[in-house]
Amino acid sequence: MILILLALAIIVGSGFLSLLRGKQVRSASWIGVTGVWLGSVLILYAAGSVLFKGGMESWRREITIPGGALSLYLDSLSAFFLFPILILSSLAAWYGTGYLKPSKKNLGVHWFFYNLLVASMVTIVLAHNAILFLMAWEAMTLASFFLVTFDQEKETVREAGWIYLVASHLGTGCLFIFFLLIGAQHDSLEFERSNATANGGIFLLALIGFGTKAGLMPLHVWLPEAHPAAPSHVSALMSGVMIKTGIYGLLRACELCGSLPAWVAWVVLGMGMASGILGILFALSQHNLKRLLAYSSVENMGIIAIGLGLGLLGISHHVPGLAMLGFLACLAHIINHASYKGLLFLCAGATGHATGTLDMNLLGGLLKRMPWTGATFAAGAAAICGLPPFNGFISEFLIFAGAFRAGTTSNGEVAILCLAVIAGLAFIGGLAVAAFAKAFGTTFLGEPRSEYARQGHEVEVSMRWPIVLLASLCLILGITGPLLVPKLFPVVSGLTGYSQEIFQRELGPLMAVLPKITLASLVFFAFFAVCFALRRWLLLGRVVEQNTTWGCGYLRPDARIQYTASSFTQPFGDLFHWVLRTQRWMAAPSGFFPKPTSFRSETPDLCQGHLYHPAFLRLNWGLSKLRWLQHGKVQLYVLYIAAVLMILLVWKLAV
Amino acid sequence: MSVATFIVPLVGWLLAPLLPGVINRVKAKFAGRRGQPLFQLYFDLWKLLRKGAVYSHTVSWIFWTAPSAGCAAILTASLLMPLGGTPALLALPGDIILFAGLLGLARFFTVLAALDTGSSFEGMGSSREVFIAALAEPALLLSLAAIARKITQYSLSEILPALSLWDWLQSTPALALATAALFIVLLAENCRIPVDDPTTHLELTMIHEAMVLDHGGPDLAFILYSASLKLWLMGSLLASLLVPVHAGHWALDLAIAIVGVFGVGVIVGVVESCLARLRMPIILQLLVGASTMAAVALILLLR
């Protein structure tokens, strides 16, 4: 544990040093990044020994806050979360040095908050005391707020920052109540595993609080605002791992609450399905690349929640096979989503960096101009669609396997929910292919649609390496994933309490044949090599010409005749108009000599427009009635405080 | 692992191009024509494999790797499909999902290659393809789940050989609904009428054909071959459901199943001859209908 404390000190300390270097762009960046790398290596060493060798580490110091203690605890679940957090933080930081190079701003501040964010995420997964946890949680929120508002001179960025801050704090408010109620039950604010039967209502508070951070529908409103506004390595970090701390919180909350009633599984599954289906539908309708990715994060958090929901369902109905597969899928998807969403955000950042826009309707043909970024984006897109042989497939396979298994052998609500999950996940998968075919196709394929795209060029080495590493990680995890899944069992065992024997009895046969998926991936590559070699050999020495694309005999094709992002998603927009409410502006051609025509479509967020905006307007109206309380006279404010204290005192004495 | 498990994919690889020939022959008979030779696709493939190629100025490496990759994905999927009671080479619980995933991978490559040409027709084709696929996916997995629930296994190689006439007698409505849903998925996934018209001459009305307009030479051969193999695989799935006969010897079973696959081809030909291509909104209803049928089948089996 001393190693981890040292590493945390290095990360935060290098952040401070970087703050002092301030204006010296190069040295500020390098100090910050070196700190993150050094700290990550040390922590991962400690986490690795816990995850692979078993055991746990703890460290505790009393502090003067009532109920609080600096209590850190490294068990298999914490160790598991440390891996995606630190690997992605290090890679994103490396990328950030290149990404921020042209910036004229004070980068010391940026790296200070970046390192603070990394350190607070590490503290969150290690904290074993509610007060420490909430302190780290708040530090994470504030640090990420300042990172999001890096380009604060833009009004949209400031607004996105505020939405993020407000949403986060509403969530944190629920967490305060949650931890107080749990603390009252346990008689201590230390995290203790409970075996009692929990009140589902308390868990609902955790679901709202952590769900806001995780971006589950309908609490997701801050994601599509904050992710596009932030610098890309920050969006990658936030979307790749920071929102996963919400899932970490939920998993811990399950531990703290004890055995949960069955309806909680319904709620989690419902939120997961809603996030998955609506998230990917909204992703499909976006034309800003980073906004699309943000909504796709909502979708993937939905898939993680589906895994968690199946796990809870299995536990509450005593179907251990389903429970273990659900939790395994949840954990596997956390790793997978961190790798490919980090990758995709970094690629999107590189695209924006090189072209100056993220509007897909203005891009196109970038694969030739940015070969590395394009190829890695293609890998990330295939991975996020859950296609073999990439890693996204493995976690979706686990969910499907759990659902098929329980759906074919169980009865009652377990079977019904599992079959709903099969249908929902299949639909999500199909829509994801559409969304990412659109994202990759309109950005990287075809002809450039504007001057922005024409000036695209490959980014520098420090931005290229992290994305190449992440793309290889997606592929390697996809191929070796089936072999690694059983290794995650100790984490699941810690969460569910199932022993190794139950695991072997229930899932042993399935785990024994999982390597066949690896075999199938290798067979795919072998077939591909054969087909591709055959094609090369056949074309050797034959006439291979170049010509224009076939346009029904039209010989002067233009970039403008291409299908755009808007047109690609038009069938989906029509079918799901009742939920997407896509707005369209069209100046149609008319008359014998048509004037220039135009078409534009936009899909604003449903929840924000129809739920939160009106609700906050009402709230504002109601609270404005109380404005007379606030008049700027400090003496009266002190009087208010004194009066409240008096009332509390009298109440305490009277009760 | 016996010789039979190796013969099943080999049979598929060799006989798949015959299936479109059978469909075309049936359609020709309905139209009162003599029709093209049964082995026309073999001739086409042979011709295409001996040709050079023309590539657009616009395309990148995606375009010229996609046909090989798509073909590789379908070939891998062919190792998962059992036939005539013989289990597949790569059988595992949940291979249903791997099968759907590999078909999805092939589609992903085709769609990307289409978008790579920068042509509006191919863009339109790919947009419609992903739209139809997204709606067909739940129908595919739900109907397979229904059949899986009947047998209480979830591996293709466990379900299909285990299915017997007795199962059909026991739960006729459920299995019939699931099979009907799978048949609609077969039509949609393989671009047959009434979802898509492979023989249309107008680029605007094509879906799958529009996406491969720019391919030629060996690339087109790979595309045509993988399309026929995909049809063969979906056909063998349906044949195993419709002809759950166990004669006792694997070779005899395999022969019956192969006849069954061509029988499915005949049904497809009859459907194609009797129906016109539907409008997009109606296709949508058809596919949602397929999902609903599969869901109803499941509800019947849930009792």
PDB file of C-alpha atoms in Angstrom, chain A residues 535 538-539, chain B residues 41 44-55 63-64 66-68 71 110 122 208-228:
ATOM      1  CA  ARG A 535      -6.639 -12.273 -55.128  1.00  0.00           C
ATOM      2  CA  LEU A 538      -4.826 -13.730 -59.644  1.00  0.00           C
ATOM      3  CA  LEU A 539      -4.342 -10.040 -60.365  1.00  0.00           C
TER       4      LEU A 539
ATOM      5  CA  LEU B  41     -22.853 -19.158 -61.132  1.00  0.00           C
ATOM      6  CA  ASP B  44     -19.594 -16.711 -63.785  1.00  0.00           C
ATOM      7  CA  LEU B  45     -17.160 -17.310 -60.955  1.00  0.00           C
ATOM      8  CA  TRP B  46     -14.695 -18.995 -63.277  1.00  0.00           C
ATOM      9  CA  LYS B  47     -14.955 -16.129 -65.737  1.00  0.00           C
ATOM     10  CA  LEU B  48     -14.555 -13.463 -63.070  1.00  0.00           C
ATOM     11  CA  LEU B  49     -11.553 -15.184 -61.511  1.00  0.00           C
ATOM     12  CA  ARG B  50      -9.734 -14.950 -64.832  1.00  0.00           C
ATOM     13  CA  LYS B  51     -10.382 -11.222 -65.267  1.00  0.00           C
ATOM     14  CA  GLY B  52      -8.396  -8.139 -64.370  1.00  0.00           C
ATOM     15  CA  ALA B  53      -9.919  -5.348 -62.331  1.00  0.00           C
ATOM     16  CA  VAL B  54     -10.899  -1.693 -62.567  1.00  0.00           C
ATOM     17  CA  TYR B  55     -10.777   0.427 -59.426  1.00  0.00           C
ATOM     18  CA  PHE B  63     -12.385  -1.404 -50.950  1.00  0.00           C
ATOM     19  CA  TRP B  64      -9.923  -3.988 -52.125  1.00  0.00           C
ATOM     20  CA  ALA B  66     -13.349  -5.988 -48.083  1.00  0.00           C
ATOM     21  CA  PRO B  67     -14.380  -8.761 -50.523  1.00  0.00           C
ATOM     22  CA  SER B  68     -11.675 -11.134 -49.280  1.00  0.00           C
ATOM     23  CA  CYS B  71     -15.603 -14.064 -47.889  1.00  0.00           C
ATOM     24  CA  THR B 110     -19.479  -4.801 -47.645  1.00  0.00           C
ATOM     25  CA  GLU B 122     -23.852   2.629 -53.103  1.00  0.00           C
ATOM     26  CA  HIS B 208     -27.321  -5.360 -52.061  1.00  0.00           C
ATOM     27  CA  GLU B 209     -26.536  -5.189 -55.755  1.00  0.00           C
ATOM     28  CA  ALA B 210     -26.168  -1.414 -55.544  1.00  0.00           C
ATOM     29  CA  MET B 211     -23.480  -1.833 -52.904  1.00  0.00           C
ATOM     30  CA  VAL B 212     -21.271  -3.985 -55.111  1.00  0.00           C
ATOM     31  CA  LEU B 213     -21.681  -2.025 -58.362  1.00  0.00           C
ATOM     32  CA  ASP B 214     -18.040  -0.975 -58.443  1.00  0.00           C
ATOM     33  CA  HIS B 215     -16.489  -4.353 -57.773  1.00  0.00           C
ATOM     34  CA  GLY B 216     -15.157  -6.444 -60.632  1.00  0.00           C
ATOM     35  CA  GLY B 217     -12.894  -9.343 -61.437  1.00  0.00           C
ATOM     36  CA  PRO B 218     -11.775 -11.667 -58.631  1.00  0.00           C
ATOM     37  CA  ASP B 219     -13.254  -9.290 -56.030  1.00  0.00           C
ATOM     38  CA  LEU B 220     -16.718  -9.696 -57.520  1.00  0.00           C
ATOM     39  CA  ALA B 221     -16.148 -13.452 -57.650  1.00  0.00           C
ATOM     40  CA  PHE B 222     -15.479 -13.447 -53.902  1.00  0.00           C
ATOM     41  CA  ILE B 223     -18.601 -11.382 -53.301  1.00  0.00           C
ATOM     42  CA  LEU B 224     -20.843 -13.595 -55.415  1.00  0.00           C
ATOM     43  CA  TYR B 225     -19.386 -16.713 -53.887  1.00  0.00           C
ATOM     44  CA  SER B 226     -19.815 -15.519 -50.308  1.00  0.00           C
ATOM     45  CA  ALA B 227     -23.378 -14.420 -51.078  1.00  0.00           C
ATOM     46  CA  SER B 228     -24.211 -17.891 -52.335  1.00  0.00           C
TER      47      SER B 228
END
